[in-house]
C-alpha atoms as a printed R data frame, in Angstrom:
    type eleno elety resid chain resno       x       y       z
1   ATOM     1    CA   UNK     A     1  -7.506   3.087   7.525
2   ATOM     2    CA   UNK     A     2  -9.720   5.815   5.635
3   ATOM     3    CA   UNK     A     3 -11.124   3.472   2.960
4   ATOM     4    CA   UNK     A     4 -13.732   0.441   2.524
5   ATOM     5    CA   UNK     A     5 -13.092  -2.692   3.862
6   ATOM     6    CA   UNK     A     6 -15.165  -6.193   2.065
7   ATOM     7    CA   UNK     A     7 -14.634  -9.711   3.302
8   ATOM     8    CA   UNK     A     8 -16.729 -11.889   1.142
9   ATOM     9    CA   UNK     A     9 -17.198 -15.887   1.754
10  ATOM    10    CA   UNK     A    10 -19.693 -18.171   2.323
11  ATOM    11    CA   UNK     A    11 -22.844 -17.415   4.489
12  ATOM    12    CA   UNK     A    12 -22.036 -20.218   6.582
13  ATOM    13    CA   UNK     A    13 -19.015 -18.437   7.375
14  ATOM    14    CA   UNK     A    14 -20.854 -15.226   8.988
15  ATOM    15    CA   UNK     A    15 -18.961 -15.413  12.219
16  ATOM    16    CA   UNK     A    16 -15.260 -15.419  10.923
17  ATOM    17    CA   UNK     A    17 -16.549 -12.492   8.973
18  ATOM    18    CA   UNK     A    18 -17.419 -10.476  12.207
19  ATOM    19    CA   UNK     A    19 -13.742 -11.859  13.822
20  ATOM    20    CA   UNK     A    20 -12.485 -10.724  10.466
21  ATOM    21    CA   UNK     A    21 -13.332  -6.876  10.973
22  ATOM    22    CA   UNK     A    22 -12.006  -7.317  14.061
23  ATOM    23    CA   UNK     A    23  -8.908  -7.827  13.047
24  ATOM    24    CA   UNK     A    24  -9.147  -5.044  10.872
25  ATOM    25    CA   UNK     A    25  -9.944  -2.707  13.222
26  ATOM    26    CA   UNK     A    26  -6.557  -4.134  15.654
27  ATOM    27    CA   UNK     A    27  -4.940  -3.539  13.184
28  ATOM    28    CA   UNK     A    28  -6.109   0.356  12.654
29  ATOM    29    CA   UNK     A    29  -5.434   0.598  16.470
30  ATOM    30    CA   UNK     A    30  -1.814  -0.501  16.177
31  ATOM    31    CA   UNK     A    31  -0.984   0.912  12.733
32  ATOM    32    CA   UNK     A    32  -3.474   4.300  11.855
33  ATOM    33    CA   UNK     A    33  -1.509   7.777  12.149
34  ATOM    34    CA   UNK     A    34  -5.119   9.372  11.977
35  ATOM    35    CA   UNK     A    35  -6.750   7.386  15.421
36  ATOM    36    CA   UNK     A    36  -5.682   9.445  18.132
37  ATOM    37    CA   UNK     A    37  -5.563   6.674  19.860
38  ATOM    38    CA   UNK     A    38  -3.091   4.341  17.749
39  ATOM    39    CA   UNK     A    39   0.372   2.986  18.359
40  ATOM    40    CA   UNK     A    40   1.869   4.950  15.281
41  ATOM    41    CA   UNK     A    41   0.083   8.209  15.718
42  ATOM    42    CA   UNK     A    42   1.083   8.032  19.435
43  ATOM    43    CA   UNK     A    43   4.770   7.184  18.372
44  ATOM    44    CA   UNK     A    44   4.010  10.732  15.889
45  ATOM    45    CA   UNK     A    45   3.319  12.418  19.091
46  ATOM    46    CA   UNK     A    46   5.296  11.974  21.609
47  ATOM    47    CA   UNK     A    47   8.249  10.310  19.823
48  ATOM    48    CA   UNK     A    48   7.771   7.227  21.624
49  ATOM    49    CA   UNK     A    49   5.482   4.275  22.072
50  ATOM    50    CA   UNK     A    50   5.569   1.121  23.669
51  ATOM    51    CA   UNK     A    51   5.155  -1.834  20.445
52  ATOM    52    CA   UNK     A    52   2.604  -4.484  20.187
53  ATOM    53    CA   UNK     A    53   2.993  -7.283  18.075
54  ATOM    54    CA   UNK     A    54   1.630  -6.024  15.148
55  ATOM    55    CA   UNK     A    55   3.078  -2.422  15.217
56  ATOM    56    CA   UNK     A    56   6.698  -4.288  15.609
57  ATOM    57    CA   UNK     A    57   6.419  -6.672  12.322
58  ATOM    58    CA   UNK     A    58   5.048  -3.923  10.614
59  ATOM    59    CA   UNK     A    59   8.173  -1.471  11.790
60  ATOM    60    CA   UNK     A    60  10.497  -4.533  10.586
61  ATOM    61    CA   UNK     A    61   9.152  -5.472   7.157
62  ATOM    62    CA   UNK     A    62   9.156  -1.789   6.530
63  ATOM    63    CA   UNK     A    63  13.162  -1.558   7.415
64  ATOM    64    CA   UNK     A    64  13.416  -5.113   4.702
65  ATOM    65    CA   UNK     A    65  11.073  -2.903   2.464
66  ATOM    66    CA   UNK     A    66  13.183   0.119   2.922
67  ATOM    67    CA   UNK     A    67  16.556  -1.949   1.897
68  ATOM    68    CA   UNK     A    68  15.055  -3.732  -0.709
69  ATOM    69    CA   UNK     A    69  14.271  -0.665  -2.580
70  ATOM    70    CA   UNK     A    70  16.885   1.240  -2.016
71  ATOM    71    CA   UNK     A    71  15.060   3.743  -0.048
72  ATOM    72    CA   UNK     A    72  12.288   4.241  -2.118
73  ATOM    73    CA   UNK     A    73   9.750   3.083   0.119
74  ATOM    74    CA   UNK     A    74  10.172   5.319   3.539
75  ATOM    75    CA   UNK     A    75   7.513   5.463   6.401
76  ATOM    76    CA   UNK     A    76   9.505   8.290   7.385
77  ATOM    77    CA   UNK     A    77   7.689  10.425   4.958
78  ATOM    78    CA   UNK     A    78   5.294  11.157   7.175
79  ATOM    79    CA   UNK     A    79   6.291  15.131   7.752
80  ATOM    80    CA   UNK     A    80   5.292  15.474   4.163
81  ATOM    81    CA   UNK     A    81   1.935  12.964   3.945
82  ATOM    82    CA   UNK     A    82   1.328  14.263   7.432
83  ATOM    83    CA   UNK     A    83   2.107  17.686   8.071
84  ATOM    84    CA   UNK     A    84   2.597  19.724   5.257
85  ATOM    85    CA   UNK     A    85  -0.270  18.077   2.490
86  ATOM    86    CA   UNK     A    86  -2.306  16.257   5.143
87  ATOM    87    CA   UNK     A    87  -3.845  13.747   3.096
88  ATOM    88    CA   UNK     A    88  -7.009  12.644   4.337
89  ATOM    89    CA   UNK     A    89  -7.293  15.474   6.977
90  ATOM    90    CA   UNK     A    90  -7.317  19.187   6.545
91  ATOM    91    CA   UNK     A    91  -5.626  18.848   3.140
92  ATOM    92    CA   UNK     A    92  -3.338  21.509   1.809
93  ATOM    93    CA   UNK     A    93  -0.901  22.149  -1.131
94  ATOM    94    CA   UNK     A    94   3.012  22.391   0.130
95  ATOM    95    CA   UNK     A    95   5.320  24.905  -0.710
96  ATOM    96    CA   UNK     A    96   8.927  23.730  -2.520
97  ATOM    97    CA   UNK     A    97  10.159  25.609   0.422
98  ATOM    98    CA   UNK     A    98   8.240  23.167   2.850
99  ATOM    99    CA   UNK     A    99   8.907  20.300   1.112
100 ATOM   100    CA   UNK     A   100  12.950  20.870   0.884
101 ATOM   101    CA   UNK     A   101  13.009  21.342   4.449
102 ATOM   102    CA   UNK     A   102  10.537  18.476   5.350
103 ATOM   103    CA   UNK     A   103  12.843  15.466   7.420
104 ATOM   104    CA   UNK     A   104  12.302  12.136   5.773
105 ATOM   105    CA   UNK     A   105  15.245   9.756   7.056
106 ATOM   106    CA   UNK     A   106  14.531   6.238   7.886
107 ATOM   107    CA   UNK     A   107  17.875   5.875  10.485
108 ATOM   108    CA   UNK     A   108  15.409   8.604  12.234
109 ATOM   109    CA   UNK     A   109  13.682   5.917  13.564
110 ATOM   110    CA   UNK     A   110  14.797   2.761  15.936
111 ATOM   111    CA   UNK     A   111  13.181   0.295  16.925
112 ATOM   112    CA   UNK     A   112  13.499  -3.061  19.394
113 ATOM   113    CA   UNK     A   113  10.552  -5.767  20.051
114 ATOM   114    CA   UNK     A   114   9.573  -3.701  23.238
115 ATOM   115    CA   UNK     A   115   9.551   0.243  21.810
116 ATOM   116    CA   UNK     A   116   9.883   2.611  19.229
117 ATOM   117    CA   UNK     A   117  11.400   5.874  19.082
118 ATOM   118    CA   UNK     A   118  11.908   8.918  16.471
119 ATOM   119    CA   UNK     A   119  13.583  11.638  16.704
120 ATOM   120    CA   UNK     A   120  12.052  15.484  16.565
121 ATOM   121    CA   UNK     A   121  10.562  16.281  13.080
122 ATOM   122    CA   UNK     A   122  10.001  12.622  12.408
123 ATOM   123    CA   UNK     A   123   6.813  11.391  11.637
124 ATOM   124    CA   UNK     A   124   5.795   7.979  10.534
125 ATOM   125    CA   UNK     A   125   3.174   7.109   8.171
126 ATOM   126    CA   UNK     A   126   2.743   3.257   7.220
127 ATOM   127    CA   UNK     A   127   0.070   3.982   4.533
128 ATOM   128    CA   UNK     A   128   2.200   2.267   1.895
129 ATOM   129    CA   UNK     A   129   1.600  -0.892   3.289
130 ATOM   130    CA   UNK     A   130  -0.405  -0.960   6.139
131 ATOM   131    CA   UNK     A   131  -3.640  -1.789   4.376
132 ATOM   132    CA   UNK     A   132  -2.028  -4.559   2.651
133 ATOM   133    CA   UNK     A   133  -0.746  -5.555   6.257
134 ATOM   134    CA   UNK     A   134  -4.178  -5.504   7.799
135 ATOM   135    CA   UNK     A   135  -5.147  -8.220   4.625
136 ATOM   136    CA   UNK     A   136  -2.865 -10.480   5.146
137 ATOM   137    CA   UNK     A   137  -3.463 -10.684   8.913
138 ATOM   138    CA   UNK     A   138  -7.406 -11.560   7.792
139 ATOM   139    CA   UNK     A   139  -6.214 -14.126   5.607
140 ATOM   140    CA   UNK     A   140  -3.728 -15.809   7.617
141 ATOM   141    CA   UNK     A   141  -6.918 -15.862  10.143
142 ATOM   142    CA   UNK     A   142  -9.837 -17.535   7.677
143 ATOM   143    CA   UNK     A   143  -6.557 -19.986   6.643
144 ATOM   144    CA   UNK     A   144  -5.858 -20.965   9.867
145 ATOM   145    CA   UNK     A   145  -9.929 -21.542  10.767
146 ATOM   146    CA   UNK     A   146 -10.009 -23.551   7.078
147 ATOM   147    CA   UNK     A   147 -11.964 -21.654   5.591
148 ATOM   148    CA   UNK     A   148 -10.818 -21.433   1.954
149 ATOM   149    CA   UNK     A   149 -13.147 -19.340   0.199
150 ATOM   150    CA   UNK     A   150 -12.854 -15.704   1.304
151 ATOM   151    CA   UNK     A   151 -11.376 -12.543  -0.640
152 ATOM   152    CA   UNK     A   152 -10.612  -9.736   1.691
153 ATOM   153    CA   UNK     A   153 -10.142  -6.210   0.210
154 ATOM   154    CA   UNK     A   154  -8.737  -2.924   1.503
155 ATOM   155    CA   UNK     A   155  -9.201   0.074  -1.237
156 ATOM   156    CA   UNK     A   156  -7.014  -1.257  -3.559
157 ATOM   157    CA   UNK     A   157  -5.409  -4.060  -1.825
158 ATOM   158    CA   UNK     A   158  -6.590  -7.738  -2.478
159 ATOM   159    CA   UNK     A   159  -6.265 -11.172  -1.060
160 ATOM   160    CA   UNK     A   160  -8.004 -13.901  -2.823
161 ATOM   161    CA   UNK     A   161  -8.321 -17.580  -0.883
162 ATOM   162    CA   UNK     A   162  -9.671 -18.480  -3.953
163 ATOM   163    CA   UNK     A   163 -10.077 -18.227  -7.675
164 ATOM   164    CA   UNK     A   164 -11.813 -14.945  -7.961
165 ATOM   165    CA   UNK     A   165 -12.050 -12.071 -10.674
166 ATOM   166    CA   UNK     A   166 -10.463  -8.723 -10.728
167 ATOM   167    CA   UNK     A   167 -11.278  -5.318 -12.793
168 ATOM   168    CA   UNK     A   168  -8.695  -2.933 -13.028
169 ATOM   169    CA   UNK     A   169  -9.745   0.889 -13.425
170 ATOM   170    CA   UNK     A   170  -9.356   3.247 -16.197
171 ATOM   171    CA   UNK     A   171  -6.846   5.760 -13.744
172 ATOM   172    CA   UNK     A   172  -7.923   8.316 -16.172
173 ATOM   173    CA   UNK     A   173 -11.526   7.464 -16.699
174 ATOM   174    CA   UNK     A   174 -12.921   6.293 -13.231
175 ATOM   175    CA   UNK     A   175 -15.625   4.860 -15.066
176 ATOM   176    CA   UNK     A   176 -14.394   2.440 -16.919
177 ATOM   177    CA   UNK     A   177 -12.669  -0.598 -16.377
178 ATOM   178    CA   UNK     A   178  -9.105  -0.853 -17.986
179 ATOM   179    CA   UNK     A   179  -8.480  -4.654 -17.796
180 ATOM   180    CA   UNK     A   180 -10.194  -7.643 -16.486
181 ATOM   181    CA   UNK     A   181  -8.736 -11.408 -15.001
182 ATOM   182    CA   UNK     A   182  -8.973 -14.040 -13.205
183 ATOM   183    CA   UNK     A   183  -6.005 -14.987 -10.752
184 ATOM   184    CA   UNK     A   184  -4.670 -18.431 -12.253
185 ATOM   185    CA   UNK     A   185  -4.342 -19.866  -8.681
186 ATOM   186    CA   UNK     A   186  -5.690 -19.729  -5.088
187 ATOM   187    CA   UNK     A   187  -4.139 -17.447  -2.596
188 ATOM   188    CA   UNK     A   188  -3.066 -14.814  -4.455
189 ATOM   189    CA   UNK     A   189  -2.801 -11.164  -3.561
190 ATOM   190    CA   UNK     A   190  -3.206  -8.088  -6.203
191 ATOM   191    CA   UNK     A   191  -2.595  -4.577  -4.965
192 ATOM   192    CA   UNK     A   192  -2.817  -1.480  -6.497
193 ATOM   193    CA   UNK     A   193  -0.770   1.873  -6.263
194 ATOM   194    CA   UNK     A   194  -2.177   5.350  -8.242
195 ATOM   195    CA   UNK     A   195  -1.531   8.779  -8.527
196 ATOM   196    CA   UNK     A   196  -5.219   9.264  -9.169
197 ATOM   197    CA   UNK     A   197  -7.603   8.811  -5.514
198 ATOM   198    CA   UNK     A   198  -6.041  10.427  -3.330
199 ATOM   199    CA   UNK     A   199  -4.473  14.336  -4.388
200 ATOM   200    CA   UNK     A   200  -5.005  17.925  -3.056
201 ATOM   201    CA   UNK     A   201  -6.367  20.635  -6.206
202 ATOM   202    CA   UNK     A   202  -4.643  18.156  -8.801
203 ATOM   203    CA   UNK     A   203  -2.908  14.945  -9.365
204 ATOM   204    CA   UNK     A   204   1.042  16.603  -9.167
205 ATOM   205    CA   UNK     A   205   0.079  17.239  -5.934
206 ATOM   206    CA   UNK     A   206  -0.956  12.849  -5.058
207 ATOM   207    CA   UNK     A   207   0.217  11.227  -2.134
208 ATOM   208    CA   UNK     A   208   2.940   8.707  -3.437
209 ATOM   209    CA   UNK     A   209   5.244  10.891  -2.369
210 ATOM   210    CA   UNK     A   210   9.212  10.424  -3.347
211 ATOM   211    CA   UNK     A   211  11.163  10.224  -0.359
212 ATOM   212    CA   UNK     A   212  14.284  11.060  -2.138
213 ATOM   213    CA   UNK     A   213  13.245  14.399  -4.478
214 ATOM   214    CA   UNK     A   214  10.743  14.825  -1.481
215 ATOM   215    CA   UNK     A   215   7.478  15.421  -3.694
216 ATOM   216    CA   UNK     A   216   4.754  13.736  -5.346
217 ATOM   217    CA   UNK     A   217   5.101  11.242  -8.247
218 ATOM   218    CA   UNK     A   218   4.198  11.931 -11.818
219 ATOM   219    CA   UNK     A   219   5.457   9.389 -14.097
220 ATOM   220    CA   UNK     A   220   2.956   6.543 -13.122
221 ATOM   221    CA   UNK     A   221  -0.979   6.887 -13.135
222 ATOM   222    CA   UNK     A   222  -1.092   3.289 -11.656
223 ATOM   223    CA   UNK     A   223   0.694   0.245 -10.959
224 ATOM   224    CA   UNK     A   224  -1.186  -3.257 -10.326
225 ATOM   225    CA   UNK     A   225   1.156  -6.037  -8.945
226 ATOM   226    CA   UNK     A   226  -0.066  -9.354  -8.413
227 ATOM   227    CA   UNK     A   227   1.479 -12.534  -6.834
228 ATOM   228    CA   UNK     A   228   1.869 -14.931  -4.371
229 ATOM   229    CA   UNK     A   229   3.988 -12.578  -1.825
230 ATOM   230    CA   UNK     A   230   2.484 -11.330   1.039
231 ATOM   231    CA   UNK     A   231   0.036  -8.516   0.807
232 ATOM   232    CA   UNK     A   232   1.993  -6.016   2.427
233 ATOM   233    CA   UNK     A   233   5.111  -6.716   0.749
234 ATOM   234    CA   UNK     A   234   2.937  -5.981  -2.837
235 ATOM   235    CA   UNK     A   235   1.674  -2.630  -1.265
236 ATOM   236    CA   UNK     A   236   4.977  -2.060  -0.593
237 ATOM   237    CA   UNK     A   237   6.448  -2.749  -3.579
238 ATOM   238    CA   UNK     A   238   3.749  -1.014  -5.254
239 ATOM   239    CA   UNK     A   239   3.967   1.588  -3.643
240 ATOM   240    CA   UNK     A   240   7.817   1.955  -4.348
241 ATOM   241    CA   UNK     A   241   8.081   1.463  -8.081
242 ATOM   242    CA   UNK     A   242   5.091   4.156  -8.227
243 ATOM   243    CA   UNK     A   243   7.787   6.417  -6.994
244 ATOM   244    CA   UNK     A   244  10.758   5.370  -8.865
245 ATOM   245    CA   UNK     A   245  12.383   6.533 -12.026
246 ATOM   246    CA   UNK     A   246  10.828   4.520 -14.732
247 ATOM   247    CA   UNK     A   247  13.811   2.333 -15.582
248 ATOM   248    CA   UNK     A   248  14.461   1.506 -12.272
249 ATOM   249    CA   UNK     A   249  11.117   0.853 -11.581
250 ATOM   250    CA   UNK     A   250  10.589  -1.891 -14.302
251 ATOM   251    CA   UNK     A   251  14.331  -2.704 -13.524
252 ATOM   252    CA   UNK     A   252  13.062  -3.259  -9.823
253 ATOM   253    CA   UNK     A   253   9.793  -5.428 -10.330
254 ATOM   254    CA   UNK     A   254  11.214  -7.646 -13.094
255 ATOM   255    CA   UNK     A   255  13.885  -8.670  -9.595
256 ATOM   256    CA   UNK     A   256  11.566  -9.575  -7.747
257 ATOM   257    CA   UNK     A   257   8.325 -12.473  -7.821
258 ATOM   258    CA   UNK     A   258   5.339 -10.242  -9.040
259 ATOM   259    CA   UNK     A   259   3.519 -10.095 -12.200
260 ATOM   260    CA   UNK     A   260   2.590  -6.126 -13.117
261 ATOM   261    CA   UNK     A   261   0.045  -4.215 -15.021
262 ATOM   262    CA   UNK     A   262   1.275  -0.229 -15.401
263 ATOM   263    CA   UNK     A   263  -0.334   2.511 -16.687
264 ATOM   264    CA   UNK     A   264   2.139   5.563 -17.582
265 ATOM   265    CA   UNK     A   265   1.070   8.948 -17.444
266 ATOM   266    CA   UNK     A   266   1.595   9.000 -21.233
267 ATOM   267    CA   UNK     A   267  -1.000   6.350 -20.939
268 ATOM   268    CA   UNK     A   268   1.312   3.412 -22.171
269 ATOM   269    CA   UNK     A   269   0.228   0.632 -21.182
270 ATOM   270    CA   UNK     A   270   2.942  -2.177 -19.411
271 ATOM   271    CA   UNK     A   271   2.334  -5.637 -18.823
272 ATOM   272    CA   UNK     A   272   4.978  -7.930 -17.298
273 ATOM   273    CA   UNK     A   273   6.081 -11.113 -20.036
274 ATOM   274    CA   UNK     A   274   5.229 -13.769 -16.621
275 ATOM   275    CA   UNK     A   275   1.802 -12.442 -16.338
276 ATOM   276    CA   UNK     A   276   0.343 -15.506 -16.954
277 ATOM   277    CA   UNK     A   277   1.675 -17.243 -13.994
278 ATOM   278    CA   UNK     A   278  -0.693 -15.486 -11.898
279 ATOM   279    CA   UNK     A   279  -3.807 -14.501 -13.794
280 ATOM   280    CA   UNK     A   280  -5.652 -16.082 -16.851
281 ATOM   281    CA   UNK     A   281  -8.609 -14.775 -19.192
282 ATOM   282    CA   UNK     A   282  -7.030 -11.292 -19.468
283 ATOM   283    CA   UNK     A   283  -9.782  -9.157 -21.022
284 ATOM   284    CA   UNK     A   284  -8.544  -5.335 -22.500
285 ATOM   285    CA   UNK     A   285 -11.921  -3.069 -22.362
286 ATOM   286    CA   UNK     A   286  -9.313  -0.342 -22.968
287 ATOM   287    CA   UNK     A   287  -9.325   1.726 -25.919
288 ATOM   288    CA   UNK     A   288  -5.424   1.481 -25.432
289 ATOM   289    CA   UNK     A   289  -3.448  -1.449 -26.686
290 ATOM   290    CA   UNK     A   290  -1.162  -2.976 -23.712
């Protein structure tokens, strides 16, 4: 999944940790476009792959993501992530020319419990959510063996079984911590989307990439959701406001059950007015008044 993975719980608990990774790495298997040998970069290749369970729920929350947004949040963008900047490979900056002609079109890509298939040009790239996926698949596992205790992190996406603390980052001072809290109850995911980790030369050329205007986002440094949702589903969303108009993107979160922290480029500072339904002893380090 290019990035860190921590599971932290009890000691006692050392062998759902190990099953834990393992998960993790099924996951990569079904979902990675950079494994060779992966469902989804197979699907890239060939423009077919037989499904496995998890590649098929992923394919279907990301069609329910895909309506939900309005089209915002596209794993079709994949000939832009994917072949023109290659993000996380052998990175490049893409021309306007590239990027006008680059085919992003979700009806590009069907689907059934058995197979996928997209057609030529298509590629798929589920790194909008897939990280968030491979959480919740790690929690659902320590919940289901009882144990209670855990907090299970992918890069930026979090899944607390517990009451745990979170710092946000500075997206403009990696440094420094923006904001720190507590989540107000157990089982509660927080997932963060920025324009400032991952970018080739600079940060107008990031990888939330709009699917619509078909090139990177500017208007957002980052956006932290957190709630009760799944994990993928707050990647998702994240992921989807960070690519939005701004209107529409505050228009969007405030419809659906998330709390949000969000960062502008202009450095404003956003924090949703039902914040405190998820988190508690909210701390500003930030020179910045939310």
């Amino acid at each position: 999944m290019s990035t860190f993975v921590t599971i932290t719980t009890d000691e006692k608990n050392e062998e759902y940790i190990n099953n834990g990774f393992e998960i993790m790495k099924s996951v990569e298997m079904s979902l990675s476009s950079y494994n060779k040998d992966a469902k989804v970069f197979q699907l890239n290749k060939n423009l077919y792959v037989p499904l496995d369970k998890y590649l098929y729920e992923a394919l279907t929350l990301s069609k329910e993501y895909y309506q939900k947004s309005d089209g915002y949040f596209d794993v079709t963008i994949g000939s832009i992530t994917k072949d023109l900047y290659r993000f996380g490979e052998d990175e490049r900056v893409a021309t306007s020319n590239e990027l006008k002609s680059a085919k992003v079109n979700f009806n590009a890509l069907r689907f059934n419990p058995k197979e996928a298939f997209i057609k030529k040009g298509i590629k798929v790239d589920l790194g909008g959510m897939g990280k968030g996926f491979g959480v919740d698949k790690v929690s659902e596992y320590f919940k289901s063996a009882q144990v209670n205790d855990a907090i299970i992190s992918a890069s930026g996406d979090i899944r607390c079984l517990c009451i745990c603390r979170v710092d946000v980052q500075d997206p403009f001072d990696e440094e420094s911590i923006l904001l720190s809290f507590e989540s107000a109850q157990s089982d509660i995911g927080i997932s963060t989307s920025g324009n400032y980790n991952r970018y080739v030369l600079s940060k107008e050329n990031n990888h939330l990439i709009d699917p619509k205007a078909k090139k990177s986002q500017t208007l957002f440094a980052s956006i932290t959701l957190i709630g009760t949702m799944k994990s993928a589903s707050l990647d998702a969303y994240a992921t989807a406001a960070s690519v939005m108009p701004i209107k529409r993107a505050y228009e969007f979160l405030d419809s659906i059950d998330v709390g949000y922290i969000i960062v502008q480029s202009d450095k404003k500072v956003v924090i949703s007015k039902n914040i405190a339904v998820y988190i508690k002893n909210l701390s500003n380090f930030s020179k910045q008044k939310p």
